[in-house]
Short mmCIF file of C-alpha atoms and ligand atoms in Angstrom, two decimals:
data_model
loop_
_atom_site.label_atom_id
_atom_site.label_comp_id
_atom_site.label_asym_id
_atom_site.label_seq_id
_atom_site.Cartn_x
_atom_site.Cartn_y
_atom_site.Cartn_z
CA MET A 25 45.07 183.74 57.28
CA ARG A 26 47.16 180.78 58.44
CA GLY A 27 50.85 181.48 58.90
CA LYS A 28 53.59 179.13 57.78
CA LEU A 29 55.61 177.04 60.22
CA VAL A 30 58.75 175.03 59.60
CA ALA A 31 59.78 172.83 62.53
CA GLY A 32 62.96 170.81 62.79
CA ASN A 33 62.80 167.43 64.51
CA TRP A 34 66.36 166.59 65.45
CA LYS A 35 65.35 163.12 66.67
CA SER A 36 68.16 161.49 68.72
CA ASN A 37 70.96 163.55 67.25
CA GLY A 38 73.28 166.23 68.53
CA ASP A 39 75.86 167.09 71.13
CA LEU A 40 76.65 170.31 72.94
CA VAL A 41 79.29 171.45 70.48
CA ALA A 42 77.45 170.67 67.26
CA ASN A 43 74.16 172.01 68.64
CA ARG A 44 75.71 175.35 69.53
CA ARG A 45 76.96 175.82 65.99
CA LEU A 46 73.62 174.77 64.49
CA LEU A 47 71.47 176.85 66.86
CA GLU A 48 73.62 179.95 66.41
CA GLN A 49 73.45 179.64 62.63
CA VAL A 50 69.68 179.14 62.66
CA ARG A 51 69.23 182.05 65.02
CA ALA A 52 71.34 184.40 62.89
CA SER A 53 69.73 183.37 59.65
CA ALA A 54 66.17 183.57 61.01
CA ALA A 55 66.73 187.16 62.11
CA SER A 56 66.35 188.36 58.52
CA MET A 57 63.45 186.05 57.66
CA HIS A 58 59.83 187.23 57.90
CA GLY A 59 56.47 185.58 57.40
CA VAL A 60 57.41 182.11 58.59
CA GLU A 61 57.94 180.73 62.07
CA ALA A 62 61.02 178.54 62.54
CA ALA A 63 61.07 175.99 65.36
CA VAL A 64 63.46 173.30 66.55
CA CYS A 65 62.40 170.24 68.54
CA VAL A 66 65.51 169.06 70.34
CA PRO A 67 66.27 166.10 72.63
CA TYR A 68 65.26 166.85 76.25
CA PRO A 69 68.79 167.30 77.64
CA TYR A 70 69.42 170.11 75.15
CA LEU A 71 66.30 172.16 75.92
CA ALA A 72 68.30 174.36 78.28
CA GLN A 73 70.87 174.96 75.57
CA ALA A 74 68.16 175.82 73.03
CA GLN A 75 66.55 178.19 75.53
CA GLN A 76 69.87 179.87 76.25
CA ILE A 77 70.84 180.35 72.60
CA LEU A 78 67.40 181.06 71.10
CA GLY A 79 65.88 182.85 74.09
CA ASP A 80 65.84 186.34 72.64
CA SER A 81 65.48 185.33 68.98
CA SER A 82 62.52 184.74 66.68
CA VAL A 83 63.17 180.99 66.67
CA VAL A 84 61.03 178.90 69.02
CA TRP A 85 61.70 175.41 70.36
CA GLY A 86 59.99 172.34 71.71
CA GLY A 87 60.24 168.73 72.82
CA GLN A 88 59.90 165.65 70.65
CA ASP A 89 57.48 163.86 72.94
CA VAL A 90 55.92 164.42 76.36
CA SER A 91 54.59 162.29 79.17
CA HIS A 92 50.85 161.96 79.57
CA PHE A 93 51.44 161.92 83.33
CA GLY A 94 51.90 164.90 85.59
CA ALA A 95 54.54 165.06 88.30
CA GLY A 96 54.98 161.94 90.37
CA ALA A 97 56.56 158.53 90.53
CA TYR A 98 57.06 157.95 86.78
CA THR A 99 60.76 157.25 86.40
CA GLY A 100 62.14 158.55 83.13
CA ALA A 101 59.05 160.52 82.11
CA VAL A 102 59.26 164.22 81.22
CA THR A 103 56.12 166.21 82.00
CA SER A 104 54.49 169.02 80.05
CA THR A 105 55.25 171.55 82.75
CA MET A 106 58.94 170.61 82.58
CA LEU A 107 58.80 171.53 78.91
CA THR A 108 57.11 174.86 79.61
CA ASP A 109 59.67 175.46 82.37
CA PHE A 110 62.32 175.44 79.65
CA GLY A 111 60.37 177.81 77.45
CA CYS A 112 59.05 175.26 74.98
CA LYS A 113 56.27 176.36 72.68
CA TYR A 114 55.76 172.98 71.03
CA ALA A 115 55.71 169.28 71.86
CA ILE A 116 55.58 166.68 69.11
CA VAL A 117 53.17 163.84 69.92
CA GLY A 118 52.46 160.68 67.99
CA HIS A 119 55.52 160.69 65.77
CA SER A 120 55.53 157.46 63.77
CA GLU A 121 58.83 156.44 65.41
CA ARG A 122 57.15 156.72 68.81
CA ARG A 123 54.18 154.76 67.54
CA ALA A 124 56.24 152.03 65.84
CA VAL A 125 59.34 151.73 68.04
CA PHE A 126 57.95 152.64 71.47
CA GLY A 127 54.42 151.36 71.01
CA ASP A 128 52.56 154.67 71.48
CA SER A 129 48.91 153.79 70.77
CA ASP A 130 46.26 156.21 69.52
CA ALA A 131 44.93 156.37 73.08
CA LEU A 132 48.34 157.15 74.55
CA VAL A 133 49.00 159.80 71.89
CA ALA A 134 45.64 161.36 72.70
CA ALA A 135 46.53 161.44 76.42
CA LYS A 136 49.90 163.05 75.62
CA PHE A 137 48.21 165.62 73.37
CA ASP A 138 45.76 166.47 76.14
CA ALA A 139 48.47 166.79 78.79
CA ALA A 140 50.52 169.04 76.51
CA ARG A 141 47.70 171.41 75.65
CA LYS A 142 46.51 171.65 79.22
CA ALA A 143 49.99 172.83 80.20
CA GLY A 144 49.86 175.53 77.52
CA LEU A 145 52.07 173.79 74.98
CA THR A 146 51.05 173.66 71.35
CA PRO A 147 51.04 169.96 70.42
CA ILE A 148 52.32 169.00 66.98
CA LEU A 149 50.25 165.88 66.31
CA CYS A 150 51.83 163.53 63.77
CA VAL A 151 49.62 161.31 61.66
CA GLY A 152 50.39 159.16 58.66
CA GLU A 153 50.09 155.78 57.02
CA SER A 154 52.63 153.04 56.38
CA LEU A 155 53.54 151.92 52.87
CA GLN A 156 51.43 148.81 53.28
CA GLU A 157 48.47 150.88 54.38
CA ARG A 158 48.84 153.22 51.42
CA GLU A 159 49.08 150.32 49.02
CA SER A 160 46.01 148.74 50.59
CA GLY A 161 44.07 151.97 50.02
CA VAL A 162 43.42 152.69 53.70
CA THR A 163 45.37 155.95 54.07
CA GLU A 164 42.26 157.98 54.91
CA THR A 165 40.98 155.32 57.31
CA VAL A 166 44.27 155.36 59.21
CA VAL A 167 44.71 159.13 59.29
CA GLY A 168 41.04 159.62 60.16
CA ARG A 169 41.33 157.18 63.06
CA GLN A 170 44.47 158.93 64.36
CA LEU A 171 42.71 162.32 64.24
CA ASP A 172 39.46 161.08 65.74
CA ALA A 173 41.35 159.60 68.72
CA ILE A 174 42.56 163.10 69.60
CA MET A 175 39.20 164.78 69.14
CA ALA A 176 37.46 162.10 71.23
CA VAL A 177 39.61 163.05 74.23
CA SER A 178 40.31 166.76 73.78
CA GLY A 179 37.44 167.87 71.53
CA VAL A 180 37.68 169.53 68.14
CA ALA A 181 38.11 172.97 69.75
CA ALA A 182 41.49 171.85 71.10
CA LEU A 183 42.79 171.84 67.53
CA ALA A 184 42.50 175.63 67.55
CA ARG A 185 45.74 175.56 69.53
CA ALA A 186 47.52 172.68 67.90
CA VAL A 187 49.38 171.78 64.73
CA VAL A 188 48.90 168.61 62.69
CA ALA A 189 51.80 167.10 60.76
CA TYR A 190 51.04 164.63 58.00
CA GLU A 191 54.03 162.33 57.78
CA PRO A 192 53.59 159.29 55.54
CA VAL A 193 55.77 156.65 57.20
CA TRP A 194 57.15 155.52 53.84
CA ALA A 195 58.52 159.00 53.19
CA ILE A 196 60.36 159.43 56.50
CA GLY A 197 64.14 159.21 56.19
CA THR A 198 63.81 157.35 52.91
CA GLY A 199 64.48 160.13 50.43
CA LYS A 200 61.10 159.21 48.94
CA THR A 201 58.94 162.33 49.29
CA ALA A 202 55.21 162.25 48.73
CA THR A 203 54.44 164.15 45.56
CA PRO A 204 52.91 167.57 46.20
CA ALA A 205 49.61 166.21 44.84
CA GLN A 206 49.71 163.13 47.11
CA ALA A 207 50.46 165.28 50.14
CA GLN A 208 47.85 167.91 49.24
CA ALA A 209 45.18 165.22 48.89
CA VAL A 210 45.74 163.96 52.44
CA HIS A 211 46.05 167.49 53.84
CA ALA A 212 42.70 168.37 52.27
CA PHE A 213 41.21 165.19 53.73
CA ILE A 214 42.46 166.19 57.20
CA ARG A 215 41.08 169.71 56.90
CA ASN A 216 37.73 168.49 55.60
CA ARG A 217 37.36 165.94 58.36
CA ILE A 218 37.87 168.66 60.95
CA ALA A 219 35.70 171.13 59.02
CA ALA A 220 32.81 168.69 59.30
CA LEU A 221 32.92 169.36 63.05
CA ASP A 222 34.15 172.96 63.16
CA ALA A 223 34.77 174.95 59.99
CA ALA A 224 36.58 177.81 61.74
CA VAL A 225 39.00 175.50 63.54
CA ALA A 226 39.72 173.67 60.29
CA ALA A 227 40.33 176.91 58.39
CA GLY A 228 42.82 178.14 60.97
CA LEU A 229 44.70 174.86 61.49
CA GLN A 230 48.31 174.65 60.35
CA ILE A 231 48.90 171.29 58.67
CA LEU A 232 52.57 170.53 58.07
CA TYR A 233 54.01 167.96 55.69
CA GLY A 234 56.91 165.79 56.85
CA GLY A 235 58.96 163.12 55.10
CA SER A 236 62.18 163.72 53.19
CA VAL A 237 61.59 167.46 52.80
CA LYS A 238 64.64 169.21 51.32
CA ALA A 239 65.29 172.68 50.01
CA ALA A 240 64.92 171.23 46.53
CA ASN A 241 61.32 170.05 47.00
CA ALA A 242 60.08 172.45 49.66
CA VAL A 243 58.80 175.28 47.45
CA GLU A 244 56.50 173.01 45.49
CA LEU A 245 55.21 171.24 48.60
CA PHE A 246 54.62 174.46 50.51
CA SER A 247 52.75 176.08 47.62
CA GLN A 248 49.93 173.53 47.89
CA ALA A 249 46.68 175.02 49.20
CA ASP A 250 46.52 172.96 52.40
CA ILE A 251 50.23 172.62 53.20
CA ASP A 252 51.23 175.20 55.79
CA GLY A 253 54.87 174.30 56.23
CA GLY A 254 56.95 171.30 57.16
CA LEU A 255 58.25 169.02 59.89
CA ILE A 256 61.84 168.36 58.95
CA GLY A 257 64.02 165.50 60.11
CA GLY A 258 67.46 164.93 58.59
CA ALA A 259 67.63 168.26 56.78
CA SER A 260 67.05 170.16 60.04
CA LEU A 261 70.51 169.10 61.23
CA VAL A 262 72.20 171.17 58.52
CA ALA A 263 71.72 174.88 59.15
CA ASP A 264 71.94 176.05 55.54
CA GLU A 265 69.55 173.37 54.33
CA PHE A 266 67.08 173.93 57.16
CA MET A 267 67.05 177.68 56.63
CA ALA A 268 66.63 177.23 52.88
CA ILE A 269 63.55 175.13 53.67
CA CYS A 270 62.29 177.87 56.01
CA ARG A 271 62.78 180.47 53.30
CA ALA A 272 60.84 178.26 50.88
CA ALA A 273 57.85 178.78 53.16
CA VAL A 274 58.04 182.58 53.09
CA PRO A 275 54.80 183.75 51.46
CA ARG A 276 55.33 185.01 47.93
CA ALA A 277 53.97 188.42 47.04
P1 13P B 323 63.05 163.17 57.40
O1 13P B 323 62.90 164.63 57.03
O2 13P B 323 64.43 162.81 57.82
O3 13P B 323 62.48 162.26 56.35
O4 13P B 323 62.16 162.94 58.72
C1 13P B 323 60.86 163.42 58.75
C2 13P B 323 60.37 163.32 60.13
O5 13P B 323 60.17 162.25 60.66
C3 13P B 323 60.13 164.58 60.86
O6 13P B 323 59.43 164.37 62.04
#
């Protein structure tokens, strides 16, 4: 049975003082929570702080991107092994902000995914369509292409140790959440596309939903058959809200 995962993506937010408060609150609150994994993906400079505060807790942490290069003359790049050095479990790859603002192509995202998994990180692969793509009826074409790019490089078996996050671009930071039915439809599409190649990998794959998730809409989203948790932006910066979202993912008896 697939477990639930709720991962915070802090994006470019935080400072040492605010992070400490947030991480300590998340850590304390997660101690009494069972049946869901809580993760925080923090900016690189704060990985050491996350490791120090969360080190002996149930909360895990990760980076928000990773270089596709190994060590070498790549000024500014952070390698996968640097992330594992700081205890990261996860690395987000292919977030729509990376794709749109920094120009990460499908091929580059696939190379980052491959570098991350080879270093023992669990990549959180983000996929999702823009508003224009949804309105043009090409959501499945876009998401399928983004998934296929990964499988072409790493193979379908690599998804056995990865997470996929469906994040419709039009729902990110807009307050406009996909309806549970809209999200479920794309999640089922993702699982079916992978199942066509490997049914066991598809059945075990955690597929998160991201885009304006709040405590108020999380229960309904997370109760969909193919939604295994969430990737949370803005709401992950507020400890009470983030932990309420995590609790919404706790399996009901
Ligand atoms: P919001 O939750 O702020 O919409 O961001 C979602 C996201 O991009 C998570 O990666």
